[in-house]
XYZ file of C-alpha atoms in Angstrom:
358
model
C 73.237 76.762 -17.992
C 71.891 74.125 -20.245
C 69.573 71.385 -18.721
C 71.213 68.119 -18.052
C 69.761 64.996 -19.927
C 69.609 61.372 -18.783
C 71.182 58.884 -21.072
C 70.847 55.077 -20.735
C 73.334 52.756 -22.258
C 72.102 49.892 -24.491
C 73.236 47.404 -21.833
C 71.111 49.116 -19.194
C 68.060 49.060 -21.421
C 68.477 45.331 -21.996
C 68.749 44.608 -18.267
C 65.644 46.721 -17.571
C 63.569 44.820 -20.155
C 64.680 41.454 -18.827
C 63.662 42.456 -15.275
C 60.240 43.529 -16.551
C 59.689 40.253 -18.370
C 60.645 38.341 -15.216
C 58.060 40.200 -13.158
C 55.333 39.545 -15.728
C 56.233 35.841 -15.874
C 55.890 35.373 -12.114
C 52.597 37.272 -12.056
C 50.868 35.250 -14.781
C 52.483 31.823 -14.758
C 50.585 30.670 -11.655
C 47.280 31.936 -13.042
C 47.737 30.229 -16.401
C 48.798 26.958 -14.770
C 45.737 27.044 -12.557
C 43.438 27.633 -15.519
C 45.058 24.774 -17.428
C 44.657 22.396 -14.487
C 41.009 23.392 -14.084
C 40.396 22.725 -17.769
C 42.010 19.288 -17.563
C 40.056 18.316 -14.450
C 36.801 19.464 -15.987
C 37.151 17.087 -18.938
C 36.069 13.434 -18.443
C 39.200 11.331 -18.561
C 39.291 8.172 -20.613
C 39.206 5.178 -18.320
C 38.103 7.389 -15.411
C 36.550 6.231 -12.123
C 34.266 3.234 -12.393
C 30.575 3.526 -11.627
C 29.918 2.264 -8.051
C 28.914 -1.401 -7.831
C 25.217 -1.945 -8.263
C 24.685 1.420 -9.927
C 24.429 2.439 -13.539
C 25.066 5.902 -14.983
C 22.334 8.373 -14.109
C 21.536 6.884 -10.684
C 19.944 3.680 -11.988
C 20.170 0.117 -10.680
C 19.942 -3.143 -12.595
C 17.153 -5.331 -11.218
C 18.888 -8.505 -12.396
C 21.929 -7.613 -10.307
C 19.670 -6.688 -7.402
C 17.964 -10.078 -7.643
C 21.329 -11.864 -7.618
C 22.581 -10.073 -4.519
C 19.181 -10.491 -2.817
C 19.420 -14.272 -3.234
C 22.950 -14.185 -1.833
C 21.849 -12.017 1.106
C 19.011 -14.392 2.024
C 21.383 -17.359 1.912
C 24.103 -15.601 3.937
C 21.559 -14.520 6.527
C 20.218 -18.055 6.643
C 23.693 -19.367 7.421
C 23.774 -17.212 10.555
C 20.262 -18.313 11.543
C 21.191 -21.978 11.186
C 24.535 -21.631 12.980
C 22.965 -19.941 16.006
C 20.128 -22.461 16.252
C 22.377 -25.493 15.917
C 24.778 -24.051 18.460
C 21.838 -23.422 20.814
C 23.049 -19.890 21.585
C 19.811 -18.063 20.850
C 19.944 -15.651 23.827
C 16.227 -15.086 23.269
C 14.591 -12.089 24.890
C 11.337 -10.185 24.534
C 11.606 -7.035 22.411
C 7.993 -5.938 22.903
C 4.434 -7.060 22.393
C 2.301 -7.441 19.323
C -1.027 -5.615 19.060
C -2.640 -8.852 20.205
C -0.555 -8.823 23.378
C 1.833 -11.655 22.497
C 5.525 -11.318 23.321
C 7.759 -10.672 20.302
C 11.024 -12.581 20.562
C 14.473 -11.394 19.530
C 17.422 -13.778 19.236
C 21.075 -13.681 18.293
C 20.025 -15.330 15.043
C 17.830 -12.323 14.171
C 20.628 -9.849 14.863
C 23.473 -11.647 13.101
C 21.354 -12.463 10.073
C 20.181 -8.863 9.875
C 23.724 -7.506 10.053
C 24.972 -9.832 7.327
C 22.042 -9.195 4.995
C 21.854 -5.436 5.463
C 25.529 -4.691 4.919
C 25.786 -7.010 1.922
C 22.904 -5.222 0.215
C 24.009 -1.768 1.309
C 27.556 -2.343 0.087
C 26.308 -3.475 -3.317
C 23.614 -0.809 -3.692
C 24.505 2.178 -1.483
C 21.944 4.487 -3.126
C 18.960 2.206 -2.457
C 16.674 2.549 0.570
C 16.700 -0.573 2.757
C 14.062 -1.301 5.411
C 14.736 -4.106 7.866
C 12.840 -5.660 10.743
C 15.750 -5.227 13.136
C 17.619 -2.032 13.954
C 21.028 -1.689 12.323
C 23.747 -0.768 14.817
C 26.273 1.423 12.989
C 28.843 0.741 15.709
C 28.666 -2.934 14.746
C 29.146 -2.345 11.024
C 30.366 -5.275 8.964
C 32.040 -5.171 5.568
C 30.394 -7.782 3.380
C 31.417 -7.593 -0.254
C 29.707 -8.872 -3.384
C 31.809 -10.037 -6.327
C 29.011 -9.058 -8.750
C 28.665 -12.599 -10.041
C 25.198 -13.609 -11.250
C 24.138 -17.267 -10.910
C 23.597 -19.078 -14.185
C 19.904 -19.768 -13.581
C 19.271 -16.051 -13.121
C 21.351 -15.203 -16.213
C 19.330 -17.639 -18.306
C 15.894 -16.465 -17.147
C 16.283 -12.752 -16.370
C 17.299 -9.950 -18.695
C 19.030 -6.807 -17.384
C 16.551 -4.074 -16.505
C 17.462 -0.664 -15.127
C 15.233 1.463 -12.901
C 15.943 4.731 -11.040
C 17.604 4.092 -7.685
C 15.241 6.490 -5.936
C 12.242 4.364 -7.010
C 13.559 1.254 -5.215
C 12.841 0.104 -1.664
C 14.321 -3.129 -0.317
C 12.549 -4.947 2.534
C 14.552 -7.427 4.641
C 13.167 -10.042 7.006
C 16.316 -11.564 8.550
C 14.418 -14.281 10.434
C 10.763 -14.947 9.755
C 8.956 -17.066 12.391
C 11.162 -16.125 15.345
C 8.688 -17.621 17.842
C 8.836 -20.969 16.050
C 12.629 -20.614 15.848
C 12.835 -20.455 19.636
C 10.597 -23.537 19.838
C 12.897 -25.383 17.391
C 10.137 -25.685 14.782
C 12.689 -25.258 12.028
C 10.485 -25.998 9.027
C 8.678 -22.658 9.428
C 11.798 -20.472 9.486
C 12.790 -18.403 6.446
C 14.958 -15.429 5.544
C 13.483 -13.057 2.956
C 14.359 -10.144 0.701
C 11.900 -8.124 -1.354
C 12.477 -5.345 -3.879
C 9.668 -2.874 -4.507
C 9.714 -0.327 -7.340
C 7.437 2.669 -6.797
C 5.740 0.715 -4.034
C 5.000 -2.406 -6.107
C 6.768 -5.681 -5.184
C 8.778 -6.894 -8.184
C 11.467 -9.204 -6.723
C 10.911 -11.790 -4.008
C 13.373 -14.209 -2.379
C 12.310 -16.758 0.256
C 15.078 -18.960 1.701
C 14.673 -21.903 4.094
C 17.935 -22.091 6.086
C 17.474 -25.597 7.457
C 16.886 -27.257 4.093
C 18.864 -24.807 1.904
C 15.864 -24.351 -0.390
C 15.496 -20.937 -2.044
C 12.554 -19.652 -4.103
C 12.969 -16.478 -6.137
C 10.914 -14.660 -8.718
C 10.859 -11.377 -10.617
C 7.721 -9.796 -12.040
C 7.861 -9.678 -15.854
C 11.112 -11.615 -15.630
C 11.197 -15.218 -14.489
C 11.412 -17.510 -11.478
C 12.826 -20.778 -10.203
C 9.497 -21.836 -8.682
C 6.022 -22.464 -10.057
C 2.441 -22.742 -8.908
C 0.863 -26.090 -8.174
C -1.261 -27.538 -10.969
C -4.505 -27.988 -9.009
C -6.458 -26.077 -6.361
C -9.733 -26.639 -4.575
C -11.856 -23.523 -4.830
C -15.038 -25.002 -3.329
C -13.559 -26.307 -0.078
C -10.064 -24.802 0.027
C -7.296 -25.690 2.386
C -6.638 -22.411 4.208
C -3.294 -21.756 5.878
C -3.261 -19.261 8.755
C -1.083 -18.162 11.668
C -1.064 -20.573 14.587
C -2.655 -17.943 16.818
C -5.408 -17.097 14.301
C -6.748 -20.555 13.518
C -9.798 -20.159 15.732
C -10.696 -16.737 14.276
C -10.635 -17.994 10.700
C -12.044 -21.492 11.132
C -15.627 -20.588 12.028
C -16.046 -18.044 9.203
C -14.300 -20.244 6.625
C -16.410 -23.317 7.379
C -19.617 -21.300 7.333
C -18.600 -20.036 3.892
C -17.074 -23.109 2.243
C -18.520 -25.965 4.286
C -17.419 -28.239 7.096
C -14.902 -30.021 4.889
C -12.747 -26.900 4.690
C -9.327 -27.598 6.184
C -7.609 -25.000 8.377
C -3.819 -25.360 8.536
C -2.136 -23.521 11.438
C 1.471 -22.639 10.589
C 4.273 -20.264 11.488
C 5.929 -17.660 9.305
C 4.550 -15.652 6.387
C 7.244 -16.988 4.062
C 6.309 -20.584 4.834
C 2.629 -19.848 4.212
C 3.285 -18.378 0.758
C 5.430 -21.388 -0.159
C 2.458 -23.582 0.798
C 0.606 -22.154 -2.226
C 3.404 -23.174 -4.610
C 4.953 -26.327 -6.028
C 7.837 -26.638 -3.570
C 10.023 -29.776 -3.474
C 10.179 -29.881 0.320
C 9.071 -32.848 2.387
C 8.252 -30.643 5.413
C 6.277 -28.114 3.366
C 2.494 -28.304 3.749
C 0.185 -27.473 0.852
C -2.670 -24.971 0.910
C -5.006 -23.229 -1.513
C -5.422 -19.895 0.282
C -3.342 -17.929 2.793
C -5.241 -15.628 5.151
C -4.008 -13.288 7.874
C -6.678 -11.411 9.811
C -4.708 -8.776 11.752
C -2.035 -6.112 11.334
C 1.187 -7.429 9.778
C 4.576 -5.887 8.947
C 5.524 -5.364 5.318
C 8.890 -7.132 5.557
C 6.906 -10.268 6.505
C 4.818 -10.252 3.330
C 6.611 -8.261 0.600
C 8.752 -11.139 -0.722
C 5.793 -13.511 -0.869
C 3.688 -10.854 -2.565
C 6.356 -10.397 -5.251
C 6.672 -14.148 -5.868
C 2.910 -14.544 -6.220
C 2.637 -11.549 -8.575
C 5.412 -12.955 -10.751
C 3.504 -16.241 -11.053
C 0.138 -14.620 -11.746
C -1.173 -14.853 -8.180
C -2.560 -12.238 -5.822
C -1.954 -10.904 -2.329
C -4.279 -8.124 -1.196
C -5.880 -6.786 1.950
C -9.033 -8.599 3.066
C -11.076 -6.008 1.166
C -9.107 -6.551 -2.059
C -6.893 -3.455 -1.958
C -3.338 -3.712 -3.267
C -0.639 -3.342 -0.608
C 1.855 -0.514 -1.158
C 5.435 -1.095 -0.030
C 6.315 2.515 0.667
C 5.645 4.717 3.663
C 4.859 3.009 6.956
C 6.186 -0.474 7.697
C 2.811 -1.959 8.591
C -0.224 -3.262 6.720
C -3.452 -2.605 8.616
C -5.973 -4.512 6.499
C -4.947 -8.124 6.971
C -4.327 -10.153 3.820
C -5.634 -12.874 1.576
C -3.344 -14.600 -0.924
C -4.132 -17.058 -3.690
C -2.901 -18.256 -7.059
C -4.769 -19.789 -10.016
C -8.042 -19.037 -8.237
C -10.760 -16.394 -8.574
C -9.299 -13.993 -6.034
C -12.158 -11.519 -6.222
C -14.705 -14.273 -5.583
C -12.751 -15.414 -2.513
C -12.866 -11.910 -1.059
C -16.597 -11.661 -1.663
C -17.171 -15.005 0.052
C -15.301 -14.004 3.217
C -16.693 -10.555 4.109
C -16.666 -11.102 7.868
C -12.902 -11.563 7.986
C -12.346 -7.865 7.298
C -14.201 -7.021 10.523
C -12.028 -9.527 12.387
C -8.868 -7.721 11.245
C -9.741 -4.663 13.329
C -10.383 -6.544 16.576
């Protein structure tokens, strides 16, 4: 018996081929679509996402923009400080003691100013490290936006300058001279912002909330304030903390003579402004600013930056530069001057360095 063969009709062959093509289509269409989508997503799209505010491509920040928002932050914080003081709702309480044993005060003005300043700066420059005197409560977060506008005086005097975000540290003092604030000595009160790059202070903003005066300066940039035209180097007027007047007076008069004037004052920001040409009727004038004990960096960074921008100096009592990285305290006291022989001043006051460790 002959073997039986299998014969397929042309119609059957066509159906079989169509079924095979259908299977292949379903197997590979999803893979090809996925590869196409991956390719499209991997390519930078024209008009893609904007760079975050305050940041430039490559993780850089523009110091001119940072100066503009720092001025705004100091002013906004000052508004809170003024509102609380004028409403007499300070709710002052002790938050601890200084190394000298004095009570450190904390008020509602400190907290509200800190919240406003911190979140304004953080929203504008999220990649930048910000150090503040007061603790930031994340449960009390506030959205404070910046419209990225730059005041005309800053536009005219400061050119854009980009630096790596990781090199920047911002220091906030939301209410300088809190003790004087509680005593209603308003002329001493300031709000301050400082920008340090690689530990060196390059932008300083000092704002006086009760007179609406603001001084700002940028190293190798410009400023809206200037040094006074004359200083007395032989018998200088020395401005010091109210609690340190006795410590400084004896040494200073032995060094410069009995005509040396010691000016007790509150607030590090106020004391730096005393060295400058400030159009303020309640602002005293001095030739040298001295602090003989430990002091926090947010108290002095802004003033240090302003003085550097104007050609002045702020150092430890032994003449060392102060670095604004690492710990938040400066152990070596400070001496600040402008348009004077800073090195000669340090050499004339050697005993003050010993006082700083007492």
